[in-house]
Coordinates of N, CA, C and O in Angstrom, one line a residue:
M1 N 246.9 46.8 240.1 CA 246.4 47.9 240.8 C 247.8 48.1 241.9 O 248.5 47.1 242.3
W2 N 247.8 48.9 241.9 CA 249.3 49.7 243.0 C 248.3 50.7 244.0 O 247.5 51.0 243.9
Y3 N 248.8 50.6 245.0 CA 248.3 51.1 246.4 C 249.5 51.7 247.1 O 250.4 51.1 247.3
K4 N 249.1 53.3 247.5 CA 249.6 53.5 248.4 C 249.0 53.9 249.6 O 247.9 54.7 249.9
A5 N 249.4 53.9 251.0 CA 248.8 53.6 252.3 C 249.3 55.1 252.7 O 250.4 55.4 252.7
D6 N 248.5 55.8 253.4 CA 248.9 57.1 254.7 C 249.7 56.4 255.6 O 248.9 56.1 256.5
Y7 N 250.9 56.7 255.6 CA 251.3 56.2 256.8 C 252.0 57.9 258.4 O 251.6 57.6 259.3
T8 N 251.6 59.3 257.7 CA 251.8 60.5 258.2 C 250.9 61.4 258.3 O 251.2 62.6 258.8
G9 N 249.9 61.5 257.6 CA 248.9 61.6 257.2 C 247.7 61.7 256.4 O 246.9 60.5 256.4
Y10 N 247.8 62.5 255.8 CA 246.7 62.7 254.5 C 247.3 62.7 252.9 O 246.6 63.1 252.1
E11 N 248.6 62.2 253.1 CA 248.9 62.1 251.1 C 248.5 61.5 249.9 O 247.9 62.0 248.9
G12 N 247.1 60.0 251.1 CA 246.8 59.8 249.7 C 245.3 60.8 249.1 O 245.2 60.8 248.1
L13 N 245.1 61.4 250.2 CA 243.8 62.3 250.1 C 244.2 63.0 249.2 O 243.6 63.5 248.3
S14 N 245.3 64.0 249.1 CA 245.6 65.3 248.3 C 246.0 64.8 247.2 O 245.9 65.3 246.1
E15 N 246.7 63.7 246.8 CA 247.0 62.9 245.6 C 246.0 62.6 244.8 O 245.7 62.5 243.6
Y16 N 244.4 61.7 245.9 CA 243.1 61.8 244.7 C 242.6 63.3 244.7 O 241.8 63.7 243.2
L17 N 242.7 64.3 245.3 CA 242.4 65.1 245.2 C 242.7 66.0 243.9 O 242.2 66.6 243.1
I18 N 244.4 65.8 243.6 CA 244.6 66.6 242.4 C 244.3 65.7 241.0 O 244.1 66.8 240.3
S19 N 244.2 64.6 241.7 CA 244.1 63.6 240.4 C 242.9 63.9 239.8 O 242.3 63.9 238.8
N20 N 241.7 64.6 240.8 CA 240.6 64.6 240.0 C 240.6 65.8 239.8 O 239.4 66.5 238.7
L21 N 241.1 67.2 240.1 CA 241.1 68.2 239.8 C 241.7 68.7 238.8 O 240.8 68.9 237.5
L22 N 242.9 67.8 238.1 CA 243.7 67.8 236.6 C 242.4 66.6 235.8 O 242.5 66.6 234.5
C23 N 241.6 66.2 236.0 CA 240.5 65.2 235.3 C 239.7 66.7 234.7 O 239.0 66.5 233.6
R24 N 239.6 67.8 235.6 CA 239.1 68.5 235.1 C 239.9 70.2 234.3 O 238.9 71.0 233.9
S25 N 240.7 69.6 233.9 CA 241.9 70.6 233.2 C 242.0 70.0 232.2 O 241.5 69.5 231.4
T26 N 242.5 71.2 231.1 CA 242.9 71.1 229.7 C 244.0 69.4 229.6 O 243.9 69.1 228.1
L27 N 244.8 69.1 230.4 CA 245.3 68.1 230.1 C 244.8 66.8 229.8 O 243.3 66.5 229.8
H28 N 245.4 65.9 228.9 CA 244.9 64.6 228.5 C 245.0 63.7 229.7 O 246.0 63.7 230.3
E29 N 244.4 62.6 229.7 CA 244.6 61.7 230.8 C 245.6 60.7 230.7 O 245.8 60.5 231.9
A30 N 246.2 60.9 229.5 CA 247.4 60.2 229.9 C 248.8 61.1 230.2 O 249.8 60.6 230.4
E31 N 248.6 62.0 230.8 CA 249.3 63.0 231.3 C 249.5 63.1 232.6 O 250.4 63.9 233.2
F32 N 248.7 62.4 233.2 CA 248.9 62.5 234.8 C 248.3 61.2 235.6 O 247.7 60.3 234.3
V33 N 248.5 60.9 236.4 CA 247.9 59.5 237.4 C 247.0 60.0 237.7 O 246.6 60.7 238.6
R34 N 246.1 58.9 237.7 CA 244.5 59.2 238.2 C 244.7 58.1 239.4 O 245.2 56.9 239.9
Y35 N 244.3 58.5 240.8 CA 244.0 58.1 242.1 C 242.7 57.9 242.5 O 241.8 58.9 242.2
E36 N 242.3 56.6 242.9 CA 241.3 56.5 243.5 C 241.4 56.0 245.4 O 242.0 55.5 245.6
L37 N 240.4 56.6 246.5 CA 240.4 56.3 247.7 C 240.4 54.6 248.1 O 239.4 54.4 246.9
E38 N 241.3 54.5 248.8 CA 240.6 52.8 248.8 C 241.3 52.5 250.6 O 241.9 53.4 251.2
Q39 N 240.4 51.8 251.1 CA 240.8 51.2 252.5 C 241.9 49.9 252.4 O 241.7 49.2 251.8
I40 N 243.1 50.0 252.8 CA 244.1 49.2 252.2 C 244.4 48.3 253.9 O 244.9 48.9 254.8
R41 N 244.2 47.0 253.8 CA 244.2 46.1 255.4 C 245.7 45.3 255.2 O 246.5 44.7 254.0
Y42 N 246.8 45.6 256.1 CA 248.0 45.1 256.3 C 248.4 44.4 257.4 O 248.0 45.6 258.3
R43 N 248.2 43.5 257.5 CA 249.0 42.6 258.9 C 248.2 43.5 259.8 O 248.1 44.0 261.3
Q44 N 246.5 43.0 259.8 CA 245.5 43.5 260.5 C 245.5 44.7 260.8 O 244.6 44.9 262.1
K45 N 245.7 45.5 260.4 CA 245.5 47.0 260.7 C 245.2 47.5 259.5 O 245.3 47.2 258.2
I46 N 244.2 48.4 258.9 CA 243.6 49.1 258.1 C 243.9 50.7 257.8 O 243.8 51.2 258.7
Y47 N 244.7 51.2 256.7 CA 244.9 52.1 256.3 C 244.0 52.9 255.3 O 243.8 52.3 254.5
E48 N 244.1 54.1 255.7 CA 243.4 54.5 254.4 C 244.4 55.0 253.4 O 245.9 55.2 253.6
G49 N 244.3 55.2 251.9 CA 245.3 55.3 251.2 C 244.5 55.6 249.9 O 243.4 55.7 249.7
V50 N 245.1 55.1 248.6 CA 244.8 55.1 247.2 C 244.9 54.5 246.3 O 246.3 53.7 246.8
K51 N 244.8 54.0 245.2 CA 244.7 53.0 244.6 C 245.1 53.7 243.3 O 244.3 54.6 243.0
S52 N 245.9 53.2 242.5 CA 246.0 53.4 241.0 C 246.3 52.4 240.0 O 246.7 51.3 240.6
E53 N 246.2 52.3 238.6 CA 246.4 51.1 238.1 C 248.1 51.5 237.7 O 248.5 50.3 237.3
N54 N 248.8 52.4 237.7 CA 249.9 52.9 237.4 C 250.5 53.8 237.6 O 249.7 54.9 237.8
F55 N 251.5 54.2 238.7 CA 251.9 55.3 239.3 C 252.8 55.8 238.3 O 253.0 56.9 238.2
S56 N 253.1 55.7 237.3 CA 253.5 56.1 236.0 C 253.0 56.8 235.1 O 251.8 56.0 234.7
F57 N 253.2 57.9 234.9 CA 252.7 58.9 234.2 C 252.2 58.5 232.8 O 251.5 58.6 231.7
L58 N 253.4 57.6 232.5 CA 253.8 57.2 230.9 C 253.2 56.3 230.4 O 253.4 55.2 230.7
R59 N 252.1 56.2 229.5 CA 251.4 55.1 229.3 C 252.0 54.3 228.1 O 252.0 55.0 227.1
I60 N 252.4 53.3 228.2 CA 253.0 52.7 226.5 C 252.3 51.5 226.2 O 251.6 51.2 226.9

């Protein structure tokens, strides 16, 4: 799993929303990265963010 934490705003939420919109498009699932919302604990702080199996859309 790969994680991205929000440091300046809602960048993770925007990636989550776009990936879910793309799931409903005509694109094949291998053509985009799927993100899920996640709370990330780092150095005793909790950040909102997203997780993905792979940040690269190229599946080998």
